[in-house]
PDB file of C-alpha atoms in Angstrom:
ATOM      1  CA  MET A  19      22.680  22.793  11.013  1.00  0.00           C
ATOM      2  CA  ALA A  20      23.817  22.606   7.495  1.00  0.00           C
ATOM      3  CA  ASN A  21      24.183  18.808   7.602  1.00  0.00           C
ATOM      4  CA  ARG A  22      20.684  18.224   8.783  1.00  0.00           C
ATOM      5  CA  ILE A  23      18.732  15.515   6.739  1.00  0.00           C
ATOM      6  CA  GLU A  24      15.014  15.891   6.403  1.00  0.00           C
ATOM      7  CA  ARG A  25      13.288  12.531   6.995  1.00  0.00           C
ATOM      8  CA  ASN A  26       9.680  11.914   7.128  1.00  0.00           C
ATOM      9  CA  LEU A  27       8.403  10.015  10.156  1.00  0.00           C
ATOM     10  CA  ASN A  28       5.310   7.784   9.315  1.00  0.00           C
ATOM     11  CA  VAL A  29       2.905   6.545  11.835  1.00  0.00           C
ATOM     12  CA  SER A  30       0.308   3.836  11.356  1.00  0.00           C
ATOM     13  CA  CYS A  31      -1.871   2.706  14.378  1.00  0.00           C
ATOM     14  CA  THR A  32      -4.432  -0.266  14.470  1.00  0.00           C
ATOM     15  CA  MET A  33      -6.727  -0.734  17.402  1.00  0.00           C
ATOM     16  CA  LYS A  34      -8.130  -4.019  18.261  1.00  0.00           C
ATOM     17  CA  GLY A  35     -10.187  -3.748  21.440  1.00  0.00           C
ATOM     18  CA  ALA A  36      -7.846  -2.624  24.298  1.00  0.00           C
ATOM     19  CA  GLU A  37      -4.752  -3.499  22.149  1.00  0.00           C
ATOM     20  CA  ARG A  38      -2.886  -0.925  20.012  1.00  0.00           C
ATOM     21  CA  TYR A  39      -0.466  -1.757  17.178  1.00  0.00           C
ATOM     22  CA  ILE A  40       1.645   1.191  16.437  1.00  0.00           C
ATOM     23  CA  LEU A  41       4.451   1.493  13.696  1.00  0.00           C
ATOM     24  CA  LEU A  42       6.759   4.229  13.497  1.00  0.00           C
ATOM     25  CA  TRP A  43       9.170   4.353  10.534  1.00  0.00           C
ATOM     26  CA  HIS A  44      10.758   6.548   8.023  1.00  0.00           C
ATOM     27  CA  ASP A  45      10.355   6.199   4.379  1.00  0.00           C
ATOM     28  CA  GLU A  46      13.416   3.957   3.852  1.00  0.00           C
ATOM     29  CA  GLN A  47      12.323   1.672   6.293  1.00  0.00           C
ATOM     30  CA  THR A  48       8.839   0.862   4.607  1.00  0.00           C
ATOM     31  CA  ARG A  49       9.803  -2.523   3.737  1.00  0.00           C
ATOM     32  CA  GLU A  50      10.880  -3.457   7.443  1.00  0.00           C
ATOM     33  CA  ALA A  51       7.591  -1.817   8.586  1.00  0.00           C
ATOM     34  CA  ILE A  52       5.560  -4.173   6.274  1.00  0.00           C
ATOM     35  CA  GLN A  53       7.562  -7.157   7.414  1.00  0.00           C
ATOM     36  CA  GLN A  54       6.368  -6.367  10.999  1.00  0.00           C
ATOM     37  CA  LEU A  55       2.779  -6.527   9.996  1.00  0.00           C
ATOM     38  CA  GLY A  56       3.466 -10.056   8.885  1.00  0.00           C
ATOM     39  CA  ARG A  57       5.264 -11.033  12.181  1.00  0.00           C
ATOM     40  CA  TRP A  58       2.424  -9.736  14.100  1.00  0.00           C
ATOM     41  CA  ALA A  59      -0.279 -11.518  11.976  1.00  0.00           C
ATOM     42  CA  ALA A  60       1.929 -14.898  12.521  1.00  0.00           C
ATOM     43  CA  ASN A  61       2.064 -14.398  16.175  1.00  0.00           C
ATOM     44  CA  PRO A  62      -0.988 -16.592  17.632  1.00  0.00           C
ATOM     45  CA  GLU A  63      -0.799 -14.792  20.776  1.00  0.00           C
ATOM     46  CA  LEU A  64      -1.776 -11.358  19.338  1.00  0.00           C
ATOM     47  CA  THR A  65      -5.275 -10.465  18.053  1.00  0.00           C
ATOM     48  CA  PHE A  66      -3.567  -8.873  14.919  1.00  0.00           C
ATOM     49  CA  SER A  67      -4.902 -10.783  11.994  1.00  0.00           C
ATOM     50  CA  TRP A  68      -3.810 -11.243   8.389  1.00  0.00           C
ATOM     51  CA  TRP A  69      -6.649  -9.155   7.348  1.00  0.00           C
ATOM     52  CA  ASP A  70      -5.326  -6.216   9.588  1.00  0.00           C
ATOM     53  CA  ALA A  71      -1.939  -6.768   8.086  1.00  0.00           C
ATOM     54  CA  ALA A  72      -3.365  -6.763   4.434  1.00  0.00           C
ATOM     55  CA  THR A  73      -5.328  -3.561   5.063  1.00  0.00           C
ATOM     56  CA  THR A  74      -2.530  -1.837   6.881  1.00  0.00           C
ATOM     57  CA  CYS A  75      -0.151  -2.813   4.134  1.00  0.00           C
ATOM     58  CA  HIS A  76      -2.482  -1.149   1.585  1.00  0.00           C
ATOM     59  CA  ARG A  77      -2.726   2.034   3.495  1.00  0.00           C
ATOM     60  CA  ILE A  78       1.089   2.166   3.639  1.00  0.00           C
ATOM     61  CA  ARG A  79       1.551   1.504  -0.004  1.00  0.00           C
ATOM     62  CA  THR A  80      -1.244   4.031  -0.895  1.00  0.00           C
ATOM     63  CA  ARG A  81       0.346   6.658   1.231  1.00  0.00           C
ATOM     64  CA  ILE A  82       3.828   5.813  -0.763  1.00  0.00           C
ATOM     65  CA  GLU A  83       2.095   6.581  -4.081  1.00  0.00           C
ATOM     66  CA  GLU A  84       0.733  10.048  -2.932  1.00  0.00           C
TER      67      GLU A  84
END
């Protein structure tokens, strides 16, 4: 497998009561992962809040800087 590309798979899980919000993304998909947080927060049918989006986004960005 000489042409194999190494890609990191990132995982973030937020638990809200019985609900689980799980993101799986590769490093080059970080922007899309953060955008998904905003879509969840904007959806009034979900318990995922803007605070959840902000704190999860902060964790993602902190992980990138490491």
